[in-house]
mmCIF file of C-alpha atoms and ligand atoms in Angstrom:
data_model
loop_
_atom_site.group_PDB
_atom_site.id
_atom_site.type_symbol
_atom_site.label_atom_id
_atom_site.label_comp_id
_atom_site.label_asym_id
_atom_site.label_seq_id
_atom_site.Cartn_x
_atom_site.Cartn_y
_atom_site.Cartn_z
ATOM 1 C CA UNK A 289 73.353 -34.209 -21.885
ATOM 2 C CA UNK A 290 74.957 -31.392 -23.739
ATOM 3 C CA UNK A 291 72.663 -31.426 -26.814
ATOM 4 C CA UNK A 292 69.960 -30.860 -23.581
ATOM 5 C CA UNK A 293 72.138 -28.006 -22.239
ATOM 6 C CA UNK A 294 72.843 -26.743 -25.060
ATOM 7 C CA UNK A 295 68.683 -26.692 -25.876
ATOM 8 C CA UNK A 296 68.375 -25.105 -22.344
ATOM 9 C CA UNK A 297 70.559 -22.286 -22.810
ATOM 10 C CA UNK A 298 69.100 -21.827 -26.199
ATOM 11 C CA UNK A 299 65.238 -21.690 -24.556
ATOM 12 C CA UNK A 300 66.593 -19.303 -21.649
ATOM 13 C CA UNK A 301 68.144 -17.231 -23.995
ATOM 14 C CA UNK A 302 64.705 -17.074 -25.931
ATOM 15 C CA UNK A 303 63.049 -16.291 -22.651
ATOM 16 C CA UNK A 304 65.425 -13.800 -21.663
ATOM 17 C CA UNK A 305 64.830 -12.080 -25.031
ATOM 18 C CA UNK A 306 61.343 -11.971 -24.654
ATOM 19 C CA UNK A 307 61.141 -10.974 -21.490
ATOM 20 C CA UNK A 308 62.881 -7.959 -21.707
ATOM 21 C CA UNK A 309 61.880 -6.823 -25.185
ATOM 22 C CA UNK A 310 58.112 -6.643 -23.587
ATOM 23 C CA UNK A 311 59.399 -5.163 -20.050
ATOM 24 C CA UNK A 312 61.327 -2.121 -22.276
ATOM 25 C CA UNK A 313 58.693 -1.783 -24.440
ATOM 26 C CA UNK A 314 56.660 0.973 -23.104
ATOM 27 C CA UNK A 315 53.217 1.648 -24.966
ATOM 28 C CA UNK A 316 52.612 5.464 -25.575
ATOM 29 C CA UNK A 317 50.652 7.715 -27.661
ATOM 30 C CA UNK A 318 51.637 10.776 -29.729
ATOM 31 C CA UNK A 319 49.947 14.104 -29.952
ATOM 32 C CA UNK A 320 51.376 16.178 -32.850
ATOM 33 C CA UNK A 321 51.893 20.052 -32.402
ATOM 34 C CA UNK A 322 50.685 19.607 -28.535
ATOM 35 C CA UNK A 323 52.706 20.904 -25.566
ATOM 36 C CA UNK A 324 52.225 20.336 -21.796
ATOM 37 C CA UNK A 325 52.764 22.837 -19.706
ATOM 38 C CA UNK A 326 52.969 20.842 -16.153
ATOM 39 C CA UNK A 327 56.963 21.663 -15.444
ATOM 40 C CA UNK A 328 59.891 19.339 -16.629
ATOM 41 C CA UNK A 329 60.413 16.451 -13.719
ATOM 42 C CA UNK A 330 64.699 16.350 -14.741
ATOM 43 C CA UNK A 331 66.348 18.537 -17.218
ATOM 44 C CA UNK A 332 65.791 18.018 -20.751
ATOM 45 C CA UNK A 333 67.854 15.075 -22.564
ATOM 46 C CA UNK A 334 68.695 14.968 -25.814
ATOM 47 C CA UNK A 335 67.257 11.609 -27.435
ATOM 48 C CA UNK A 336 67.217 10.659 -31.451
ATOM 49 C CA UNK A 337 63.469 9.882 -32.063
ATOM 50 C CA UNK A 338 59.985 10.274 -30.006
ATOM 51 C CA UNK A 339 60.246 6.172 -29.554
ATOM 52 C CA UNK A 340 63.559 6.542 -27.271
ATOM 53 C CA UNK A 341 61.786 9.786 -25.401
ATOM 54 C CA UNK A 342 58.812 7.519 -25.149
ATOM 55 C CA UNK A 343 60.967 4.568 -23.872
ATOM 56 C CA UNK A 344 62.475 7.115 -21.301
ATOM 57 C CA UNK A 345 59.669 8.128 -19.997
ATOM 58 C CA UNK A 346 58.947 4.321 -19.470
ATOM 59 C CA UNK A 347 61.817 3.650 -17.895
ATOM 60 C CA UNK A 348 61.739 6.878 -15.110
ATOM 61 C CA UNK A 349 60.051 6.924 -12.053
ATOM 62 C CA UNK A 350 57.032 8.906 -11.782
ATOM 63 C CA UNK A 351 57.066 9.474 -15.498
ATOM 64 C CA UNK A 352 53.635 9.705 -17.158
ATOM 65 C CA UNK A 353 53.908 11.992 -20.046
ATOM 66 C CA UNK A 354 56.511 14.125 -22.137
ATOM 67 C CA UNK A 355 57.369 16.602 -24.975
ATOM 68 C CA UNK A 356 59.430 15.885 -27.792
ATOM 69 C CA UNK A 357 60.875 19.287 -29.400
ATOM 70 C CA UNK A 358 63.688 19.495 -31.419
ATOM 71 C CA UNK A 359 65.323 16.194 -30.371
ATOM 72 C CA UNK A 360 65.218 17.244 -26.358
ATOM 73 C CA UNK A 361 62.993 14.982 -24.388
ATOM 74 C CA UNK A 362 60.889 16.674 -21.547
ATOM 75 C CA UNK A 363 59.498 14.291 -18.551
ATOM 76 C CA UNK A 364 56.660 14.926 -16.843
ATOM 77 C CA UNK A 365 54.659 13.767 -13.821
ATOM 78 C CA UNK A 366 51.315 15.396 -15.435
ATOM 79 C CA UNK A 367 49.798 14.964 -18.473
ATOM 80 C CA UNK A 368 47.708 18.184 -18.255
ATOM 81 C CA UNK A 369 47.424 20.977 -19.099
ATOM 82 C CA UNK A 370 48.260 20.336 -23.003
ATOM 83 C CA UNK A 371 48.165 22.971 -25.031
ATOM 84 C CA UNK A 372 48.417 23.541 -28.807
ATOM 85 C CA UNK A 373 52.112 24.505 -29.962
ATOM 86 C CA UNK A 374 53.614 23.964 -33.292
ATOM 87 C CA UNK A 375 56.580 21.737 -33.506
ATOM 88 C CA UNK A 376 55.764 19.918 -30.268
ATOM 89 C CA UNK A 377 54.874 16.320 -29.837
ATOM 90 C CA UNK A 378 53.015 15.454 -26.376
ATOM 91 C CA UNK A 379 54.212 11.854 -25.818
ATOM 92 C CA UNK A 380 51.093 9.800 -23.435
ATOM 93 C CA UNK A 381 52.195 6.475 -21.604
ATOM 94 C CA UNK A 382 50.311 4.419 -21.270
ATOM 95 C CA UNK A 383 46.599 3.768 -23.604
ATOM 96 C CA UNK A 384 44.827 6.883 -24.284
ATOM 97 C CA UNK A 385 41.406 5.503 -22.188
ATOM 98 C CA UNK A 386 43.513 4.754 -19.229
ATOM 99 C CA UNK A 387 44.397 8.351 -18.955
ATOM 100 C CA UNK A 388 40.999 10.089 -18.804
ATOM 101 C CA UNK A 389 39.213 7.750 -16.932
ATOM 102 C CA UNK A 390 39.410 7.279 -13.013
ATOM 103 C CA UNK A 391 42.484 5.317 -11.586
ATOM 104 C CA UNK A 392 42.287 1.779 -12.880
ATOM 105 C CA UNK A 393 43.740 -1.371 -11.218
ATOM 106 C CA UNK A 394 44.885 -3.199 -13.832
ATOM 107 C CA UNK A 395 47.549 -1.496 -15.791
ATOM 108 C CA UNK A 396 47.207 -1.749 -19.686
ATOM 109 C CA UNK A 397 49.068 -4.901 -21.264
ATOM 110 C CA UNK A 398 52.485 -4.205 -22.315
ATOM 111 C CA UNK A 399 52.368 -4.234 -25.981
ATOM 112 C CA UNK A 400 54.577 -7.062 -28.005
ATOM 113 C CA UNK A 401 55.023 -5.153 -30.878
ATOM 114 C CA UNK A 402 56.337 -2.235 -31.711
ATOM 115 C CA UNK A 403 53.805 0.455 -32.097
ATOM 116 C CA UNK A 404 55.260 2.949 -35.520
ATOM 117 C CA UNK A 405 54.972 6.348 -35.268
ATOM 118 C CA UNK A 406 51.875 7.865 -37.651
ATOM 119 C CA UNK A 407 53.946 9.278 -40.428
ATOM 120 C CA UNK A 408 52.917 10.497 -43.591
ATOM 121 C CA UNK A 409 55.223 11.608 -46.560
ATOM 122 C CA UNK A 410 54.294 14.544 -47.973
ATOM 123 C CA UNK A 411 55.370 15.629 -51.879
ATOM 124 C CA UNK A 412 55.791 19.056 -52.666
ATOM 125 C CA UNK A 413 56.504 20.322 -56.136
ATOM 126 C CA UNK A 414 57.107 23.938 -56.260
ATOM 127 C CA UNK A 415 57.868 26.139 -59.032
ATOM 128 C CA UNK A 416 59.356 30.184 -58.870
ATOM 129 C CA UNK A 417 60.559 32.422 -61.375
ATOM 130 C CA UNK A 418 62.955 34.660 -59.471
ATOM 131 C CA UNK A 419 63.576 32.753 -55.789
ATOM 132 C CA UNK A 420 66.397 30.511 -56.466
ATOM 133 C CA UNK A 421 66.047 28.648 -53.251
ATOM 134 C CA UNK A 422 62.362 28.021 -53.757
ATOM 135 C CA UNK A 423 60.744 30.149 -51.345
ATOM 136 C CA UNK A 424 57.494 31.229 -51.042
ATOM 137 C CA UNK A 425 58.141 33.941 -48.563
ATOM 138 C CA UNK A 426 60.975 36.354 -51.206
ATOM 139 C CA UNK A 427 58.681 35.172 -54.292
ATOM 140 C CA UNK A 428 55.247 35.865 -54.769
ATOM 141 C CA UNK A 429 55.332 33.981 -58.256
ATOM 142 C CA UNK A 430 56.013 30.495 -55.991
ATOM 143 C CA UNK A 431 53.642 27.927 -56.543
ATOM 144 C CA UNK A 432 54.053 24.850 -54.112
ATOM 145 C CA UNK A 433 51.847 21.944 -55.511
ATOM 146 C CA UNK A 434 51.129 19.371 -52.108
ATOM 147 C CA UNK A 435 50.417 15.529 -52.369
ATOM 148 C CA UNK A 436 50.606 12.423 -49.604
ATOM 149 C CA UNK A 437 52.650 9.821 -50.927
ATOM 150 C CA UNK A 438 51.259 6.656 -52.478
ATOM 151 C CA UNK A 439 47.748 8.431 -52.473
ATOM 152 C CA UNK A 440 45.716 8.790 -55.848
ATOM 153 C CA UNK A 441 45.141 12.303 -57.595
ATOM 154 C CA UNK A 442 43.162 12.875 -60.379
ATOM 155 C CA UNK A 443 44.627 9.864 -63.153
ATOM 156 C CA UNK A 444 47.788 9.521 -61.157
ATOM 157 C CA UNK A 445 49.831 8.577 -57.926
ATOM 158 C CA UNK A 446 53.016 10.226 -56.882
ATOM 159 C CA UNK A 447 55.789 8.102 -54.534
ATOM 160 C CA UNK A 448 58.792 8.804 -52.596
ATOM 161 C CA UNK A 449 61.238 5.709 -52.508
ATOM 162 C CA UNK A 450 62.264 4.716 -49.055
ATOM 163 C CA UNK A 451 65.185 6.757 -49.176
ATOM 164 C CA UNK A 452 63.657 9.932 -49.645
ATOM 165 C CA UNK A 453 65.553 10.703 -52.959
ATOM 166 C CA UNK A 454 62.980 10.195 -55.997
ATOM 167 C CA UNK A 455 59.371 10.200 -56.975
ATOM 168 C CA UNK A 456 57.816 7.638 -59.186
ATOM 169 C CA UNK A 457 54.922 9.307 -61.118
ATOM 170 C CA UNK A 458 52.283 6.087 -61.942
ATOM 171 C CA UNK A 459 49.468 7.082 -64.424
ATOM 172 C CA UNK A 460 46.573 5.640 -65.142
ATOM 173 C CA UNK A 461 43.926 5.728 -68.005
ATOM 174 C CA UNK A 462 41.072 7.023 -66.079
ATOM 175 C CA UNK A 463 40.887 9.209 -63.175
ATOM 176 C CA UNK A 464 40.474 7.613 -60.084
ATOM 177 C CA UNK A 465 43.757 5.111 -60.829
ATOM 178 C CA UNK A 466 41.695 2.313 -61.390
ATOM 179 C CA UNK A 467 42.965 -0.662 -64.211
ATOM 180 C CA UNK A 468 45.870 -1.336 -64.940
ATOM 181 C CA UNK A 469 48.979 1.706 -64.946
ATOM 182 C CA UNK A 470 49.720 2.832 -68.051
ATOM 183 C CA UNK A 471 53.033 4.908 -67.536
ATOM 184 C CA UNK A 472 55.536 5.481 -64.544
ATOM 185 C CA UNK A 473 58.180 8.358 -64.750
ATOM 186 C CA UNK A 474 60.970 8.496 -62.181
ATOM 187 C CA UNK A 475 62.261 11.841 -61.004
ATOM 188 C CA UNK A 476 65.030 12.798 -59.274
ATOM 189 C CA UNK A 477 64.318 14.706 -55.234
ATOM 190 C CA UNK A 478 65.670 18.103 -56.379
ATOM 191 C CA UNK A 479 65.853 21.510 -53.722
ATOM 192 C CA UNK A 480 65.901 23.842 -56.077
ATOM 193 C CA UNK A 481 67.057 24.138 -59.509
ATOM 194 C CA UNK A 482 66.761 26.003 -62.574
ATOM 195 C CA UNK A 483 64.768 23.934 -65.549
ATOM 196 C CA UNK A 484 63.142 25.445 -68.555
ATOM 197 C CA UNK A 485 62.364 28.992 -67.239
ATOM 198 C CA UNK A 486 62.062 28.636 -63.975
ATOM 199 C CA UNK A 487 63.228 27.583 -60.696
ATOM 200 C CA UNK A 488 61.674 23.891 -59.636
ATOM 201 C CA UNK A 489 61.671 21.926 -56.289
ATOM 202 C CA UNK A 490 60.570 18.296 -55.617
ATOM 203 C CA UNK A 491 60.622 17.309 -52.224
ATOM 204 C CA UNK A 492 59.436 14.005 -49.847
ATOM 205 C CA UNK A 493 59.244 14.946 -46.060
ATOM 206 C CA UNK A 494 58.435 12.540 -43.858
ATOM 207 C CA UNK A 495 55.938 13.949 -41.381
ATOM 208 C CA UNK A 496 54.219 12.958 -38.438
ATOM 209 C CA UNK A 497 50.639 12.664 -38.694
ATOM 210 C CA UNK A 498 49.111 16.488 -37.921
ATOM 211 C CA UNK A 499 46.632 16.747 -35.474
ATOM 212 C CA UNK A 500 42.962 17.266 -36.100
ATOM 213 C CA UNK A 501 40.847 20.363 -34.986
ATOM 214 C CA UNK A 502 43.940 22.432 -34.227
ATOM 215 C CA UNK A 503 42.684 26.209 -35.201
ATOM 216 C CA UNK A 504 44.472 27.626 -38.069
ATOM 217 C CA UNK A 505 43.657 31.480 -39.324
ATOM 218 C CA UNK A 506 44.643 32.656 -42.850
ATOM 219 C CA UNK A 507 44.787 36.868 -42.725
ATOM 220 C CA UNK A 508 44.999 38.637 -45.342
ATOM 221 C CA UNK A 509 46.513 42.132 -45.387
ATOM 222 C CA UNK A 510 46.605 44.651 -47.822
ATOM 223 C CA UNK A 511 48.837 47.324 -45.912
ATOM 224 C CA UNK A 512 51.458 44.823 -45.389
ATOM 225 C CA UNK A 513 51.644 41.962 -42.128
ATOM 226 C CA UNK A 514 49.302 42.703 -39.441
ATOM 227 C CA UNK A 515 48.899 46.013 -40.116
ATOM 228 C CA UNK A 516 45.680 47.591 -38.960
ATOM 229 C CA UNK A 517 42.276 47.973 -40.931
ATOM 230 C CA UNK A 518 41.246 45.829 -44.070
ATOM 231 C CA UNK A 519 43.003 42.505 -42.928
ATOM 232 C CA UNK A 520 40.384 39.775 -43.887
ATOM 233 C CA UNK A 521 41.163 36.461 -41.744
ATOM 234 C CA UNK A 522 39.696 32.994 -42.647
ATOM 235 C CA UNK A 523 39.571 30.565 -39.844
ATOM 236 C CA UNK A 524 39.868 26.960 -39.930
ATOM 237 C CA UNK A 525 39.729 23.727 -38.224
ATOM 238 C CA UNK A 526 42.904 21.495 -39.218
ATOM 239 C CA UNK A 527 41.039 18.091 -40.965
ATOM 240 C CA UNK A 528 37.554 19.529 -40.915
ATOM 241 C CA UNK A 529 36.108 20.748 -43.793
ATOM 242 C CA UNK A 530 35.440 24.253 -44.252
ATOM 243 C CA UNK A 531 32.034 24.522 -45.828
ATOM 244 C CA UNK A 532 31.479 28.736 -44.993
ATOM 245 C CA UNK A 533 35.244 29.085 -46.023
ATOM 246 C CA UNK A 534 36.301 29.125 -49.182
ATOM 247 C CA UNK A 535 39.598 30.589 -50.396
ATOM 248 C CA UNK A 536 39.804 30.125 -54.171
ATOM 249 C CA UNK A 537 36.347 29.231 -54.366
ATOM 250 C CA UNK A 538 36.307 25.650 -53.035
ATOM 251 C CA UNK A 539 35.605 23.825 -49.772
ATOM 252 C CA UNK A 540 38.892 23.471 -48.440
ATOM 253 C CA UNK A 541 40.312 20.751 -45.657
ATOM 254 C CA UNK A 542 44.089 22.048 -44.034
ATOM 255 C CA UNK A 543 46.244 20.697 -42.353
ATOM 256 C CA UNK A 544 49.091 22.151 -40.337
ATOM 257 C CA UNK A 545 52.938 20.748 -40.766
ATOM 258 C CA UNK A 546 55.617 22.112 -38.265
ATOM 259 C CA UNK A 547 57.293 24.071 -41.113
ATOM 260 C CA UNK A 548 53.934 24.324 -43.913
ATOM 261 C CA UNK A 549 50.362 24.281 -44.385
ATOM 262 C CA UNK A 550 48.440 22.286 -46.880
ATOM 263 C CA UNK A 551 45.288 23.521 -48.072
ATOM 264 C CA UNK A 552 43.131 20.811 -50.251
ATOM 265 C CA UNK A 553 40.640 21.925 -52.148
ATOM 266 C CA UNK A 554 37.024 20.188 -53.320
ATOM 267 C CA UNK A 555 34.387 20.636 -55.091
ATOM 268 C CA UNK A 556 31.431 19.404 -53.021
ATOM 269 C CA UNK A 557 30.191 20.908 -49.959
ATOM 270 C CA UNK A 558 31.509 18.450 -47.683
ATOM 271 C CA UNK A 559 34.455 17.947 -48.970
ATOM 272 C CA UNK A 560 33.873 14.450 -49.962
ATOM 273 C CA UNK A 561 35.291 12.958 -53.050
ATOM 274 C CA UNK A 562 38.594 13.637 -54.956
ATOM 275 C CA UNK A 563 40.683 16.500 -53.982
ATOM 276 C CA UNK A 564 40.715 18.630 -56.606
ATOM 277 C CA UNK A 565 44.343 20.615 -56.335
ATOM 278 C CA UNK A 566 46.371 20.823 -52.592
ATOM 279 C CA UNK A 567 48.645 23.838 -52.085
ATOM 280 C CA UNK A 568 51.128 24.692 -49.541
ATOM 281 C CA UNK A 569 51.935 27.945 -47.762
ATOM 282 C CA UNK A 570 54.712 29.273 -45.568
ATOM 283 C CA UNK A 571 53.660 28.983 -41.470
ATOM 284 C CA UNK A 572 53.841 30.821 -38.455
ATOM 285 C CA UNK A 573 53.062 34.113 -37.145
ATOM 286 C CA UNK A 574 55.858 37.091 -38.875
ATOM 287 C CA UNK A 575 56.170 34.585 -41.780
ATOM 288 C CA UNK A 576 54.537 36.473 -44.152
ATOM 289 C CA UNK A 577 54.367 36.649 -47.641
ATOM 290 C CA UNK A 578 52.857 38.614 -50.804
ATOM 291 C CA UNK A 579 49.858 37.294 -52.422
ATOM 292 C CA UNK A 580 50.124 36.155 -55.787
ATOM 293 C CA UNK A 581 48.379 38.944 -57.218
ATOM 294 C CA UNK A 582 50.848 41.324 -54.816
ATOM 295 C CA UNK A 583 47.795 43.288 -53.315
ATOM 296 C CA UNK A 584 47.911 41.192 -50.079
ATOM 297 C CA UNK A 585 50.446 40.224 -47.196
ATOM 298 C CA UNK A 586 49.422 36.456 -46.221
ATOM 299 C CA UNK A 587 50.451 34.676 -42.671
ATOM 300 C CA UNK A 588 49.494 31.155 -41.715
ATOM 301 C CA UNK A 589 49.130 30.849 -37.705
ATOM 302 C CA UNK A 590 48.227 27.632 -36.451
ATOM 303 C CA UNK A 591 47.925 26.605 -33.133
HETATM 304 C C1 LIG B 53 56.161 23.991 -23.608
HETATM 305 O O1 LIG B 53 55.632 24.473 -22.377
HETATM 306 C C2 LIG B 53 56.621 24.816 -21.446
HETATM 307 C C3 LIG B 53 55.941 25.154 -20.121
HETATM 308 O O2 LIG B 53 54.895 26.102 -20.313
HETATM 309 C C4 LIG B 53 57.461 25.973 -21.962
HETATM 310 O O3 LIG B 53 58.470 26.319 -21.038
HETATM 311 C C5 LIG B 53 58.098 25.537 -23.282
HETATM 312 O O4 LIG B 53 58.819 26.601 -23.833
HETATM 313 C C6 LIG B 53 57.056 25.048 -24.242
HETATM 314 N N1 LIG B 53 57.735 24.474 -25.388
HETATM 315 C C7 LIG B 53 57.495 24.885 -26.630
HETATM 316 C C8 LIG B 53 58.300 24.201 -27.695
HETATM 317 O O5 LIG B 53 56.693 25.760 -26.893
HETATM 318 C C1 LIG B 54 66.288 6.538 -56.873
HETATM 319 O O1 LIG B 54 67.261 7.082 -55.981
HETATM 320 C C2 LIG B 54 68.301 6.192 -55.674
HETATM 321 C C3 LIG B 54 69.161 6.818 -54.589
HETATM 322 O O2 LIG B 54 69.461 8.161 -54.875
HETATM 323 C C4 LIG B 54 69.073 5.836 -56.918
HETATM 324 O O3 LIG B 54 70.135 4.964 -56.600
HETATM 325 C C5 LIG B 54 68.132 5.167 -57.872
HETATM 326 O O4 LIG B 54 68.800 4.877 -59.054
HETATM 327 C C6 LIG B 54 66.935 6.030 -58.148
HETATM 328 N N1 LIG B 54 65.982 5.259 -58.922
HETATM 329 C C7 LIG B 54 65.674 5.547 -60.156
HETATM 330 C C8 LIG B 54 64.761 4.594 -60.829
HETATM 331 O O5 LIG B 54 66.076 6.550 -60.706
HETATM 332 C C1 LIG B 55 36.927 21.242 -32.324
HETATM 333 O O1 LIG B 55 37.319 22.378 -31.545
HETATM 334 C C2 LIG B 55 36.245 23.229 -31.236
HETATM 335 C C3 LIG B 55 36.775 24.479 -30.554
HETATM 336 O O2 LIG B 55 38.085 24.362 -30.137
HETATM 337 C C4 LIG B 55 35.259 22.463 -30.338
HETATM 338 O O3 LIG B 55 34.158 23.289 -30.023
HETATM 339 C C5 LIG B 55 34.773 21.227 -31.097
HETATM 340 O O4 LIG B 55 33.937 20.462 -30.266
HETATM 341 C C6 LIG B 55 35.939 20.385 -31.556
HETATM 342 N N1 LIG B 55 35.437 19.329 -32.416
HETATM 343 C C7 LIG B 55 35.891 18.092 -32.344
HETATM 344 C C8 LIG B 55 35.308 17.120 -33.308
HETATM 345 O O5 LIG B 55 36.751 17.736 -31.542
HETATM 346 C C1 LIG B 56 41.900 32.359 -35.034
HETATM 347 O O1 LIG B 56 40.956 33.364 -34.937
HETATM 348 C C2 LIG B 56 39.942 33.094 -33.978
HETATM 349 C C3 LIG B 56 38.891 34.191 -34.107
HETATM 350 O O2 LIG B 56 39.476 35.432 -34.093
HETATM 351 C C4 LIG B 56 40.587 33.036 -32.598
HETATM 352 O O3 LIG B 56 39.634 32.722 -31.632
HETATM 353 C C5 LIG B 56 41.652 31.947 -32.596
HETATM 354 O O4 LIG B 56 42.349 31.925 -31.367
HETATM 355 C C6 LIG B 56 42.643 32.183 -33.709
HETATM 356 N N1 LIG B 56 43.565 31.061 -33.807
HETATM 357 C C7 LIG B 56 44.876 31.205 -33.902
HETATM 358 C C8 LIG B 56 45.672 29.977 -34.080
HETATM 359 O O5 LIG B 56 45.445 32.276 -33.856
#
């Protein structure tokens, strides 16, 4: 009699588990650098992570959508209008095809797992003579080198170790990381420091996966930021390849982070194949900078 107690408790205890881990688990979809304009439905609340603004939204009446912007949670009662804006992450309940087609019945099926966030981790290895905090925008001589974590380039693959704090370098024999590695350096996540000659930074950031399609201009302006006649711009699609565009020469691919840009560069016309280098710039409209040859004032907008 108690052994069968005891096993009922036990299965209503598994029940009770599962029934409310599925009932709190509310099913949304992210949109990186998108805001929606449709007014707040309660003030702002200050949650840790999109999941828990996501999960609020679940768990509010009349809640469809929100914005997640640094760490405040917006609810809305309207998903529309959305509208690009750097930083932001629009935060859709429900599945994506229940929201643009015509009221359905049958709600989506709550989801039993836990749905990650898209994140990427994105190396950057950036080298100055004179700024000794790294930064592109005092230094003209900075050179920030971009990668995605775990992802092959050229004979080798860079990775950032859970914690964020070092980068194992794996080589390979051949290009293409193929076989069997032949070498694997460890090195220290540094900010900035000083190391043979000049100033060095190795960072991991964790990002969330940038949108695609998001315009991005590059203008160029040789009597300083935004300053009249002989600015040159370069427009872009983030994620598409831009065959007429071609800054250094190549076919380039961007993509906009909230506080960078990463241009990759290839060699064929549709960017297919390896990338062949991946720089990043400074972002956002005032943030300008001198171009390495000093002749131009570069800003990034995206958006
Ligand atoms: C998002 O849109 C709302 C409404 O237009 C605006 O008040 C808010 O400042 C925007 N947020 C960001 C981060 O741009
Ligand atoms: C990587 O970083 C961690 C935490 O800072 C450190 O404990 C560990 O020793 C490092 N690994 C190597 C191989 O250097
Ligand atoms: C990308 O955006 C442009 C203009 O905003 C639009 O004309 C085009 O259809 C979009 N392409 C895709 C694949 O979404
Ligand atoms: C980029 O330039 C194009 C053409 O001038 C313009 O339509 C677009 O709005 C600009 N995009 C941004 C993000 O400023």
């Amino acid at each position: 009699m108690a052994y069968a107690m005891r096993t009922l408790w036990f299965l209503s205890l598994l029940i009770g588990l599962a029934c409310c881990h599925v009932s709190s688990q509310q099913q949304c979809s992210y949109l990186a650098n998108v805001n929606i304009t449709a007014s707040d439905a309660a003030p702002p609340k200050f949650v840790v992570t999109p999941r828990d603004c996501c999960d609020l939204c679940g768990t509010t009446s009349g809640c469809v959508a929100a914005v997640y912007s640094n760490y405040y949670c917006h609810l809305k009662t309207s998903f529309s209008e959305q509208v690009s804006s750097q930083g932001s992450l629009a935060i859709i309940t429900g599945s994506p095809t229940t929201i643009s087609s015509a009221p359905t019945t049958s709600p989506p099926p709550p989801s039993t797992t836990e749905a990650p966030l898209p994140v990427v981790t994105v190396i950057r290895e950036t080298t100055c003579q004179t700024s000794s905090v790294c930064n592109r925008l005092y230094d003209f001589t900075c050179v920030t080198n971009a990668f995605v974590s775990g992802v092959c380039r050229g004979d080798n693959i860079r990775t950032c170790n859970a914690a964020g704090t070092n980068v194992t370098v794996t080589s390979f024999q051949y290009s293409g990381c193929d076989g069997a590695p032949v070498n694997a350096v460890v090195e220290p996540v540094v900010s900035c420091e000083f190391l043979s000659g000049s100033y060095f930074a190795l960072t991991c950031d964790v990002e969330q996966v940038p949108a695609t399609n998001v315009s991005l201009n590059r203008t160029s302006c040789p009597n300083g930021c935004g300053q009249g006649s002989g600015c040159t711009t370069t427009s872009f699609f983030t994620g598409v390849c831009g065959a007429t565009n071609k800054p250094e020469g190549y076919y380039t691919i961007p993509w906009c982070y909230p506080d960078f840009v990463v241009y990759n560069y290839f060699m064929t016309t549709d960017c297919s194949g390896a990338v062949v280098f991946s720089v990043s710039e400074p972002i956002g409209a005032g943030l300008c900078f001198e171009s390495s040859d000093q002749q131009n004032e570069i800003e990034n907008v995206c958006g």
